[in-house]
Amino acid sequence: MMSKCFYITTAIDYVNGEPHLGHAYEKVIADVIARARRSLGSEVFFLTGVDEHGQKVQQTALAQGKEPQAYCDELAVTWRSLASKLELSINDFIRTTDPRHKRVVQAILSKLNAEGHFYKANYEGFYSTKEETFLTEKDRLPDGTFPAVYGEVTKLVEENYYFKLGMHQQWLIDYIEKNPGFIQPDYRRNEVLGFLRNNQLEDLCITRPSNRLNWGIPVPFDTNFVTYVWFDALVNYFSVPAAQGDPAIPPALGAQAAEHPLSLWPADVHVIGKDILKFHAVYWPIMLKAMGAALPRQILVHGWWQKEGEKLSKTTGNVVDPIAVINEWGLDAFRFYVVRELAIGPDGNWTDAGFQARYQSELANGLGNLVNRSLSMLKRYRDGVVPAGNDDLREAAAKTLESVKADFGDNQLQAALVDIWGLVTQGNQYVDRTAPFKLAKDPAQAKRLDEVLYNLAETCRILAVLLWPFLPGTSARIYAQLGLSGEPDKLSAAAWGGLQAGHRIGEPAALFPRKDKPTG
Ligand code: ME8
């Protein structure tokens, strides 16, 4: 029997955008969730990728004298390398120009068209190329202009296909009301409900005439049109399961035969930013309903980052380059800061001073110091050989494990780090309280020193296991310094008493070297 994977996705980034802190943050939180679920024992499928079609890509490619496909191929390399720089444990990387994706979009369009979900109509109005969206009089500012976010707005008259979205409005309201976990956090769910209750849902224009835009997926039943970018992009979550031969996806929706089919759909979590909530919480569920497919179990909405209290902006130079931070401070310092600083939901503010303060106090002086002094003392006083077991810190470790387990189940990543650092602090306080350096001077205290050294080494081992989803590199280094083989990737290994008397540890080394200079 094929068991259902825990299937988690991120938004697919616009390929022509600049990879920045916000993109890296979203991918890191999704990676931590994916690893946390693996640590809990689930089989996980983690998907990310890039969104490649649309007018902006077509225009920029043309301006650079390139074919859009060649232009996208170059950019996709940058995005893939960001994914590897962040050590994302992804199982696949989708590009919306992949043939496996295009055929699923086309299969869905054909089926929905055959079943009467579309109609053709004339549209007359305003269009923002920058946001790839139609605007109405309601979008104008009091002075009659359109907000700057829309860029240049042009007047258009054109014929297009429309998807009958409006008729599903009440169904969607009922669904969201009955399924409180569907959109999280709660205030985002309330925002969607408020929008749906107070506005008449308009039908969705799902095509663009190919004489205006040809960088898109051709509409299979009318080649004068290409597919609207969002109807194309959202389907990525579905086209990968279809390509993996998922039995939940019927052939009419593009399922392919696969030698080793995977059971993925419905997605367990779509991780997205707050700006694309409407697309995921309104359009996507209605598309799936029309397709006769199950809805994703959760849309998990994160907030937006600023830097030093200002909007991230390439033009003003107010940016955080995740790659530069990682090169200077290490990947785990970056992963730690973003997850510890910001819960999934509210907006966040990156400050260089805050980053350095957390590095110094929580990583270097907190975790790094605990592991380094615990293992160095074991090396110095007992030649690196683990003494017989003792239970001073057993209860503290067990309590931490229970809270972390619960946090993982609720995707409460920041809370899990707070809980784990509770144990780090207890470990450091235990060193101060028991003063092993004094015990070592008194031969009559040899047994007590054994007990203390055991508690410290075992706590370090458990910390490695608890930290694996967040700081996989650090966690592997702690394991190696403890002389343990294998990966600390299963939470079940965090039960007290794993270190055996007589085991010889490896070489202690600083996990987070002290840094005195500011970020550049
Ligand atoms: O919207 N802080 O792509 P995108 C946090 N292609 N997150 C941020 C952010 C910030 N300052 N800026 C952007 C798209 N993001 C579409 C998605 S999904 C089927 C198609 C997040 O490259 C943003 O909220 O503009 C989104 O979730 C992701 O980065 C990609 O944004």
Coordinates of C-alpha atoms and ligand atoms in Angstrom, one line a residue:
M1 CA 0.0 0.0 0.0
M2 CA 1.3 3.4 -1.0
S3 CA 1.0 5.8 1.9
K4 CA 0.2 9.5 1.5
C5 CA 3.2 11.8 1.8
F6 CA 3.1 15.0 3.8
Y7 CA 3.1 17.3 0.8
I8 CA 4.3 20.8 1.4
T9 CA 4.8 23.6 -1.2
T10 CA 6.1 27.2 -1.3
A11 CA 5.0 30.0 -3.6
I12 CA 6.9 29.7 -6.9
D13 CA 9.0 32.9 -7.3
Y14 CA 8.8 35.1 -10.4
V15 CA 11.8 34.0 -12.3
N16 CA 12.7 37.6 -13.3
G17 CA 12.7 38.9 -9.7
E18 CA 15.7 39.5 -7.5
P19 CA 16.1 36.7 -4.9
H20 CA 15.8 38.5 -1.6
L21 CA 15.3 38.0 2.1
G22 CA 11.5 37.5 1.7
H23 CA 12.0 34.7 -0.8
A24 CA 14.7 33.0 1.3
Y25 CA 12.6 33.3 4.5
E26 CA 9.6 31.6 2.9
K27 CA 11.7 28.7 1.6
V28 CA 13.5 28.3 5.0
I29 CA 10.3 28.1 7.0
A30 CA 8.9 25.5 4.5
D31 CA 12.1 23.6 4.8
V32 CA 12.0 23.6 8.6
I33 CA 8.4 22.3 8.5
A34 CA 9.4 19.6 5.9
R35 CA 12.3 18.5 8.1
A36 CA 10.2 18.7 11.3
R37 CA 7.7 16.3 9.8
R38 CA 10.4 14.0 8.6
S39 CA 11.8 14.1 12.1
L40 CA 8.4 13.1 13.5
G41 CA 8.5 10.1 11.2
S42 CA 6.4 11.2 8.2
E43 CA 7.3 10.7 4.6
V44 CA 7.5 14.2 3.2
F45 CA 7.5 15.6 -0.3
F46 CA 8.7 19.2 -0.5
L47 CA 8.2 21.3 -3.6
T48 CA 9.4 24.7 -4.7
G49 CA 10.1 26.3 -8.1
V50 CA 9.7 29.3 -10.4
D51 CA 6.9 31.1 -12.1
E52 CA 8.1 31.9 -15.7
H53 CA 5.3 33.1 -17.9
G54 CA 3.8 36.6 -18.3
Q55 CA 4.2 39.9 -20.0
K56 CA 7.1 41.2 -17.8
V57 CA 9.3 38.2 -18.7
Q58 CA 8.4 38.5 -22.4
Q59 CA 9.2 42.3 -22.4
T60 CA 12.5 42.0 -20.5
A61 CA 13.7 39.1 -22.7
L62 CA 12.9 41.1 -25.8
A63 CA 14.6 44.1 -24.5
Q64 CA 17.7 42.0 -23.9
G65 CA 17.4 40.5 -27.4
K66 CA 16.8 37.0 -26.0
E67 CA 14.2 34.3 -26.6
P68 CA 12.0 34.2 -23.4
Q69 CA 12.8 30.5 -22.9
A70 CA 16.6 31.1 -23.1
Y71 CA 16.2 34.1 -20.7
C72 CA 14.2 31.9 -18.2
D73 CA 16.7 29.1 -18.5
E74 CA 19.4 31.5 -17.3
L75 CA 17.4 32.9 -14.5
A76 CA 16.2 29.5 -13.3
V77 CA 19.9 28.6 -12.6
T78 CA 20.0 31.5 -10.0
W79 CA 16.9 30.3 -8.3
R80 CA 18.0 26.7 -8.1
S81 CA 21.3 27.8 -6.7
L82 CA 19.5 29.8 -4.0
A83 CA 17.6 26.6 -3.1
S84 CA 20.9 24.7 -2.7
K85 CA 22.6 27.6 -0.8
L86 CA 19.7 27.4 1.7
E87 CA 20.2 23.6 1.8
L88 CA 16.5 23.1 1.1
S89 CA 15.5 19.5 1.4
I90 CA 13.4 19.7 -1.7
N91 CA 12.1 16.6 -3.5
D92 CA 11.4 18.5 -6.8
F93 CA 11.8 21.9 -8.4
I94 CA 9.0 22.9 -10.8
R95 CA 9.4 25.4 -13.6
T96 CA 6.1 26.5 -15.2
T97 CA 7.8 26.1 -18.6
D98 CA 8.3 22.3 -17.9
P99 CA 6.3 20.2 -20.4
R100 CA 5.0 18.2 -17.5
H101 CA 3.4 21.3 -16.1
K102 CA 2.1 22.7 -19.4
R103 CA 0.2 19.5 -20.3
V104 CA -1.6 19.5 -16.9
V105 CA -2.6 23.2 -17.3
Q106 CA -4.0 22.3 -20.7
A107 CA -5.8 19.2 -19.5
I108 CA -7.5 21.2 -16.8
L109 CA -8.5 23.9 -19.2
S110 CA -10.0 21.4 -21.7
K111 CA -11.9 19.6 -19.0
L112 CA -13.3 22.7 -17.4
N113 CA -14.2 24.1 -20.8
A114 CA -16.0 20.9 -21.8
E115 CA -18.0 21.1 -18.6
G116 CA -19.2 24.6 -19.2
H117 CA -17.1 26.5 -16.5
F118 CA -15.9 29.1 -19.0
Y119 CA -17.5 31.8 -21.2
K120 CA -16.2 34.3 -23.7
A121 CA -16.8 38.0 -23.1
N122 CA -15.6 41.5 -24.1
Y123 CA -13.6 43.5 -21.6
E124 CA -13.1 47.2 -21.7
G125 CA -10.9 48.8 -19.1
F126 CA -7.5 49.3 -17.6
Y127 CA -4.6 46.9 -17.3
S128 CA -1.5 46.9 -15.2
T129 CA 1.4 45.0 -16.9
K130 CA 3.5 45.2 -13.7
E131 CA 0.9 43.4 -11.7
E132 CA -0.5 41.4 -14.6
T133 CA -4.0 42.4 -13.6
F134 CA -7.1 44.3 -14.8
L135 CA -8.1 47.4 -12.8
T136 CA -11.4 49.2 -12.3
E137 CA -12.5 52.6 -11.4
K138 CA -12.4 51.5 -7.7
D139 CA -8.7 51.1 -7.9
R140 CA -8.1 54.8 -8.7
L141 CA -6.7 57.1 -6.0
P142 CA -8.7 60.3 -5.0
D143 CA -6.6 62.3 -7.6
G144 CA -7.7 60.0 -10.4
T145 CA -4.4 58.2 -10.9
F146 CA -3.7 54.6 -10.2
P147 CA -1.4 53.6 -7.2
A148 CA 2.3 53.4 -8.1
V149 CA 2.4 49.6 -7.4
Y150 CA 0.5 49.1 -10.7
G151 CA 3.2 50.8 -12.8
E152 CA 2.1 52.0 -16.1
V153 CA -1.7 51.5 -16.6
T154 CA -3.0 51.2 -20.1
K155 CA -6.6 51.2 -21.6
L156 CA -7.7 48.0 -23.2
V157 CA -10.6 46.6 -25.1
E158 CA -10.4 42.9 -25.7
E159 CA -12.2 39.6 -25.8
N160 CA -11.2 36.9 -23.3
Y161 CA -12.4 33.7 -21.6
Y162 CA -13.8 34.0 -18.1
F163 CA -14.1 31.3 -15.4
K164 CA -17.4 31.3 -13.5
L165 CA -15.9 32.0 -10.1
G166 CA -18.9 34.0 -8.7
M167 CA -21.3 31.1 -8.5
H168 CA -19.1 29.3 -5.9
Q169 CA -18.9 32.2 -3.5
Q170 CA -21.4 30.8 -0.8
W171 CA -19.8 27.4 -1.1
L172 CA -16.4 28.8 -0.3
I173 CA -17.7 30.9 2.6
D174 CA -19.3 27.7 4.1
Y175 CA -16.1 25.7 3.5
I176 CA -13.9 28.2 5.2
E177 CA -16.3 28.5 8.1
K178 CA -16.5 24.7 8.6
N179 CA -12.7 24.2 8.3
P180 CA -11.0 26.6 10.7
G181 CA -7.5 25.1 10.0
F182 CA -7.8 25.7 6.2
I183 CA -6.4 29.3 6.3
Q184 CA -3.9 30.1 9.1
P185 CA -3.2 32.2 11.1
D186 CA -6.8 33.0 12.2
Y187 CA -6.6 36.7 11.3
R188 CA -5.8 35.8 7.7
R189 CA -8.8 33.4 7.7
N190 CA -11.0 36.3 9.0
E191 CA -9.6 38.6 6.4
V192 CA -10.7 36.2 3.6
L193 CA -14.1 35.6 5.2
G194 CA -14.6 39.4 5.5
F195 CA -13.7 39.9 1.9
L196 CA -16.0 37.1 0.7
R197 CA -18.9 38.3 2.8
N198 CA -18.6 41.9 1.8
N199 CA -17.9 41.7 -1.9
Q200 CA -19.6 40.2 -4.9
L201 CA -17.0 37.8 -6.3
E202 CA -16.4 38.6 -10.0
D203 CA -15.7 36.0 -12.6
L204 CA -12.0 35.5 -13.3
C205 CA -10.5 36.4 -16.7
I206 CA -8.3 33.3 -17.4
T207 CA -6.8 34.2 -20.8
R208 CA -4.8 36.8 -22.6
P209 CA -5.0 37.3 -26.4
S210 CA -1.8 35.8 -27.9
N211 CA -1.3 38.8 -30.2
R212 CA -0.7 40.9 -27.0
L213 CA 1.0 38.2 -24.9
N214 CA 2.4 35.1 -26.4
W215 CA 4.7 34.0 -23.5
G216 CA 2.2 31.8 -21.9
I217 CA 0.6 28.4 -22.1
P218 CA -1.6 28.2 -25.2
V219 CA -5.3 27.6 -24.5
P220 CA -5.9 24.2 -26.0
F221 CA -9.4 24.9 -27.4
D222 CA -8.6 28.4 -28.8
T223 CA -5.1 29.1 -30.0
N224 CA -5.8 32.8 -30.2
F225 CA -5.3 32.9 -26.4
V226 CA -2.7 32.0 -23.8
T227 CA -3.5 31.2 -20.2
Y228 CA -3.5 33.9 -17.6
V229 CA -0.4 33.6 -15.3
W230 CA -2.2 32.8 -12.1
F231 CA -4.3 30.1 -13.6
D232 CA -1.0 28.7 -14.9
A233 CA 1.1 29.3 -11.7
L234 CA -1.4 27.9 -9.1
V235 CA -1.6 24.6 -11.1
N236 CA 2.1 23.9 -10.3
Y237 CA 1.0 22.4 -7.0
F238 CA -1.1 19.9 -8.9
S239 CA 1.1 19.2 -11.9
V240 CA 3.9 17.7 -9.9
P241 CA 1.6 15.1 -8.3
A242 CA 0.1 14.5 -11.8
A243 CA 3.6 13.9 -13.1
Q244 CA 4.4 11.6 -10.2
G245 CA 1.5 9.3 -11.1
D246 CA -0.5 10.2 -8.0
P247 CA -3.7 8.0 -8.1
A248 CA -5.7 10.9 -6.6
I249 CA -5.4 12.7 -9.9
P250 CA -7.5 11.4 -12.8
P251 CA -6.1 11.1 -16.3
A252 CA -8.6 13.8 -17.5
L253 CA -6.7 16.3 -15.3
G254 CA -3.3 15.3 -16.7
A255 CA -2.2 12.4 -14.5
Q256 CA 0.7 10.4 -16.1
A257 CA 1.7 6.8 -15.5
A258 CA 4.7 6.5 -13.3
E259 CA 6.9 3.6 -12.5
H260 CA 6.9 4.4 -8.8
P261 CA 3.8 6.5 -8.2
L262 CA 3.6 8.8 -5.2
S263 CA 0.5 9.7 -3.2
L264 CA 0.7 13.4 -2.7
W265 CA -2.6 15.2 -3.4
P266 CA -4.2 16.9 -1.5
A267 CA -1.3 19.2 -0.4
D268 CA -0.9 19.3 3.4
V269 CA 0.5 22.9 3.5
H270 CA 0.8 25.7 0.9
V271 CA 3.3 28.1 2.5
I272 CA 2.7 31.6 1.0
G273 CA 3.2 35.3 1.7
K274 CA 0.3 37.6 2.7
D275 CA 0.1 39.4 -0.6
I276 CA -1.0 36.3 -2.6
L277 CA -3.6 35.2 -0.1
K278 CA -6.6 35.9 -2.4
F279 CA -5.2 33.8 -5.2
H280 CA -4.6 30.9 -2.9
A281 CA -7.7 31.2 -0.6
V282 CA -10.3 32.2 -3.2
Y283 CA -9.3 31.4 -6.8
W284 CA -7.4 28.1 -6.1
P285 CA -10.1 26.4 -4.0
I286 CA -12.7 27.3 -6.6
M287 CA -10.5 26.0 -9.4
L288 CA -10.1 22.7 -7.5
K289 CA -13.8 22.4 -6.8
A290 CA -14.6 22.9 -10.5
M291 CA -12.0 20.2 -11.3
G292 CA -13.6 17.9 -8.8
A293 CA -10.4 17.6 -6.8
A294 CA -9.9 17.8 -3.0
L295 CA -8.8 21.1 -1.5
P296 CA -5.4 21.5 0.2
R297 CA -5.5 21.0 3.9
Q298 CA -3.9 24.3 4.8
I299 CA -2.8 27.6 3.5
L300 CA -0.2 28.9 5.8
V301 CA 0.4 32.6 5.4
H302 CA 3.5 34.4 6.5
G303 CA 4.1 38.1 6.9
W304 CA 6.6 40.4 5.1
W305 CA 10.0 41.4 6.1
Q306 CA 11.3 45.0 6.2
K307 CA 14.9 46.0 6.9
E308 CA 15.7 48.6 9.6
G309 CA 12.0 49.6 9.6
E310 CA 11.8 50.3 5.8
K311 CA 10.4 48.4 2.9
L312 CA 12.9 46.1 1.1
S313 CA 13.8 47.9 -2.1
K314 CA 16.5 47.5 -4.7
T315 CA 16.2 51.1 -5.8
T316 CA 16.8 52.6 -2.4
G317 CA 19.4 49.9 -1.6
N318 CA 17.5 48.8 1.5
V319 CA 18.1 45.1 0.9
V320 CA 19.3 42.0 2.8
D321 CA 21.2 39.7 0.4
P322 CA 20.7 36.3 1.9
I323 CA 23.7 34.9 0.0
A324 CA 26.1 37.6 1.4
V325 CA 24.8 37.0 5.0
I326 CA 25.3 33.3 4.6
N327 CA 28.8 33.7 3.2
E328 CA 29.8 35.8 6.1
W329 CA 27.9 34.2 9.0
G330 CA 27.1 30.7 7.9
L331 CA 23.8 29.2 6.7
D332 CA 22.6 28.2 10.2
A333 CA 23.0 31.7 11.6
F334 CA 20.7 33.0 8.8
R335 CA 18.2 30.2 9.3
F336 CA 18.2 30.7 13.0
Y337 CA 17.7 34.4 12.9
V338 CA 14.7 34.4 10.5
V339 CA 12.9 31.6 12.2
R340 CA 13.6 32.8 15.8
E341 CA 12.9 36.5 15.1
L342 CA 9.6 36.1 13.3
A343 CA 6.6 33.8 14.0
I344 CA 4.7 32.7 10.9
G345 CA 2.1 35.4 10.5
P346 CA 3.1 38.9 11.5
D347 CA 5.4 41.2 9.6
G348 CA 9.1 41.3 10.6
N349 CA 11.9 43.7 10.7
W350 CA 15.5 42.7 10.0
T351 CA 18.1 44.7 11.8
D352 CA 21.8 44.1 11.5
A353 CA 22.2 44.8 15.2
G354 CA 19.5 42.4 16.1
F355 CA 21.0 39.7 13.8
Q356 CA 24.4 40.1 15.5
A357 CA 23.0 40.2 19.0
R358 CA 21.2 36.9 18.4
Y359 CA 24.3 35.4 16.9
Q360 CA 26.4 36.4 19.9
S361 CA 24.0 35.6 22.7
E362 CA 22.0 32.7 21.5
L363 CA 24.3 30.9 19.1
A364 CA 27.8 31.6 20.3
N365 CA 27.3 32.2 24.0
G366 CA 24.3 30.0 24.4
L367 CA 24.3 26.8 22.3
G368 CA 28.0 27.1 21.1
N369 CA 29.3 27.6 24.6
L370 CA 27.3 24.8 26.1
V371 CA 28.4 22.2 23.5
N372 CA 32.0 23.4 23.6
R373 CA 32.5 23.4 27.3
S374 CA 30.6 20.1 27.8
L375 CA 32.6 18.2 25.3
S376 CA 35.9 19.9 26.1
M377 CA 35.6 19.0 29.8
L378 CA 34.6 15.4 28.9
K379 CA 37.7 15.3 26.8
R380 CA 40.0 16.8 29.4
Y381 CA 38.7 15.0 32.5
R382 CA 37.7 11.7 31.1
D383 CA 39.8 11.4 28.0
G384 CA 36.6 11.7 25.9
V385 CA 35.0 8.5 27.3
V386 CA 31.3 8.8 28.3
P387 CA 30.8 7.9 32.0
A388 CA 27.8 5.9 33.4
G389 CA 24.4 7.4 33.0
N390 CA 22.7 9.8 35.4
D391 CA 19.3 11.6 35.3
D392 CA 19.8 15.2 36.6
L393 CA 18.6 16.7 33.4
R394 CA 16.4 13.9 32.2
E395 CA 13.1 15.6 33.2
A396 CA 14.1 19.0 31.6
A397 CA 15.0 17.2 28.4
A398 CA 11.8 15.2 28.4
K399 CA 9.7 18.2 28.9
T400 CA 11.4 20.1 26.1
L401 CA 10.9 17.1 23.8
E402 CA 7.2 17.0 24.5
S403 CA 6.8 20.7 23.8
V404 CA 8.8 20.6 20.7
K405 CA 6.8 17.7 19.4
A406 CA 3.6 19.6 19.9
D407 CA 5.1 22.7 18.3
F408 CA 6.1 20.7 15.2
G409 CA 2.6 19.3 14.9
D410 CA 1.2 22.9 14.9
N411 CA 4.0 24.4 12.7
Q412 CA 4.9 26.7 15.6
L413 CA 8.6 27.0 14.6
Q414 CA 9.5 30.1 16.7
A415 CA 7.9 28.5 19.8
A416 CA 9.9 25.4 19.2
L417 CA 13.2 27.4 19.2
V418 CA 12.1 29.2 22.4
D419 CA 11.5 25.8 24.0
I420 CA 14.8 24.4 22.7
W421 CA 16.7 27.4 24.0
G422 CA 15.1 26.8 27.4
L423 CA 17.0 23.6 27.5
V424 CA 20.2 25.3 26.3
T425 CA 19.9 27.7 29.2
Q426 CA 19.2 25.0 31.7
G427 CA 22.3 23.2 30.4
N428 CA 24.5 26.3 30.9
Q429 CA 23.0 26.9 34.4
Y430 CA 23.7 23.3 35.3
V431 CA 27.4 23.9 34.4
D432 CA 27.5 27.0 36.6
R433 CA 25.7 25.3 39.4
T434 CA 27.7 22.0 39.5
A435 CA 31.0 23.7 38.6
P436 CA 32.7 20.6 37.1
F437 CA 36.0 22.5 36.9
K438 CA 36.0 22.6 40.8
L439 CA 34.8 18.9 41.1
A440 CA 37.8 18.0 38.9
K441 CA 40.2 19.3 41.5
D442 CA 38.9 17.0 44.2
P443 CA 39.5 13.3 43.7
A444 CA 36.7 12.5 46.3
Q445 CA 34.2 14.1 43.8
A446 CA 35.1 11.8 40.9
K447 CA 31.7 10.1 40.8
R448 CA 29.9 13.4 40.9
L449 CA 32.0 14.7 38.1
D450 CA 31.1 11.6 36.1
E451 CA 27.4 12.3 36.6
V452 CA 27.7 15.9 35.6
L453 CA 29.7 15.1 32.5
Y454 CA 27.1 12.5 31.4
N455 CA 24.2 14.9 31.8
L456 CA 26.0 17.5 29.7
A457 CA 27.0 15.2 26.9
E458 CA 23.6 13.6 26.8
T459 CA 21.9 17.1 26.7
C460 CA 24.1 18.1 23.8
R461 CA 23.1 14.9 21.9
I462 CA 19.4 15.6 22.5
L463 CA 19.9 19.2 21.4
A464 CA 21.4 18.0 18.1
V465 CA 18.3 15.9 17.5
L466 CA 15.8 18.7 18.4
L467 CA 17.7 21.3 16.3
W468 CA 18.0 19.2 13.1
P469 CA 15.0 20.7 11.3
F470 CA 16.3 24.3 12.0
L471 CA 20.1 24.0 11.9
P472 CA 20.9 20.8 10.0
G473 CA 24.6 21.6 9.6
T474 CA 25.1 22.5 13.2
S475 CA 23.2 19.5 14.4
A476 CA 25.3 17.2 12.2
R477 CA 28.5 18.9 13.6
I478 CA 27.3 18.3 17.2
Y479 CA 26.7 14.6 16.4
A480 CA 30.1 14.3 14.8
Q481 CA 31.8 16.0 17.8
L482 CA 30.0 13.5 20.0
G483 CA 31.5 10.7 17.8
L484 CA 28.1 9.5 16.7
S485 CA 27.4 8.2 13.3
G486 CA 24.2 8.6 11.3
E487 CA 22.1 11.7 11.2
P488 CA 20.2 13.2 14.1
D489 CA 17.1 13.4 11.9
K490 CA 14.5 11.5 14.0
L491 CA 12.8 13.0 17.0
S492 CA 12.5 9.5 18.5
A493 CA 16.2 9.6 19.1
A494 CA 15.7 12.5 21.6
A495 CA 14.7 10.2 24.4
W496 CA 17.0 10.4 27.4
G497 CA 19.7 7.9 27.8
G498 CA 21.0 7.4 24.2
L499 CA 24.6 7.9 25.1
Q500 CA 26.2 4.7 26.3
A501 CA 28.9 4.5 29.0
G502 CA 32.2 3.8 27.4
H503 CA 31.4 5.5 24.1
R504 CA 34.3 7.7 23.0
I505 CA 33.4 11.2 21.6
G506 CA 35.1 13.0 18.7
E507 CA 37.0 16.3 18.7
P508 CA 35.2 19.4 20.2
A509 CA 35.4 22.5 18.0
A510 CA 33.7 25.9 18.1
L511 CA 30.3 25.8 16.4
F512 CA 29.8 29.6 16.1
P513 CA 33.1 31.4 16.0
R514 CA 33.1 34.8 17.6
K515 CA 32.7 37.8 15.2
D516 CA 33.5 41.3 16.0
K517 CA 33.0 43.1 12.8
P518 CA 29.6 44.3 11.5
T519 CA 27.8 42.8 8.5
G520 CA 29.0 44.4 5.2
Ligands
ME8_1 O1 4.0 36.3 -6.0 N1 8.9 39.4 2.9 O2 6.1 35.6 -6.8 P1 7.0 36.6 -6.0 C1 8.4 38.1 3.0 N2 5.0 34.1 -8.6 N3 8.0 37.4 1.9 C2 8.0 38.1 0.7 C3 8.5 39.4 0.6 C4 9.0 40.0 1.8 N4 9.5 41.3 1.8 N5 8.5 39.7 -0.7 C5 7.9 38.7 -1.4 C6 4.7 35.6 -6.7 N6 7.7 37.7 -0.5 C7 4.0 34.5 -7.6 C8 3.6 33.3 -6.8 S1 2.5 30.9 -6.4 C9 1.5 29.9 -7.3 C10 2.9 32.2 -7.5 C11 7.0 36.4 -0.8 O3 8.4 36.2 -6.5 C12 5.7 36.5 -1.5 O4 4.7 36.8 -0.5 O5 6.6 38.0 -6.2 C13 5.5 35.2 -2.1 O6 4.9 34.2 -1.2 C14 6.9 34.8 -2.5 O7 7.8 35.7 -1.8 C15 7.2 34.9 -4.0 O8 6.9 36.2 -4.5

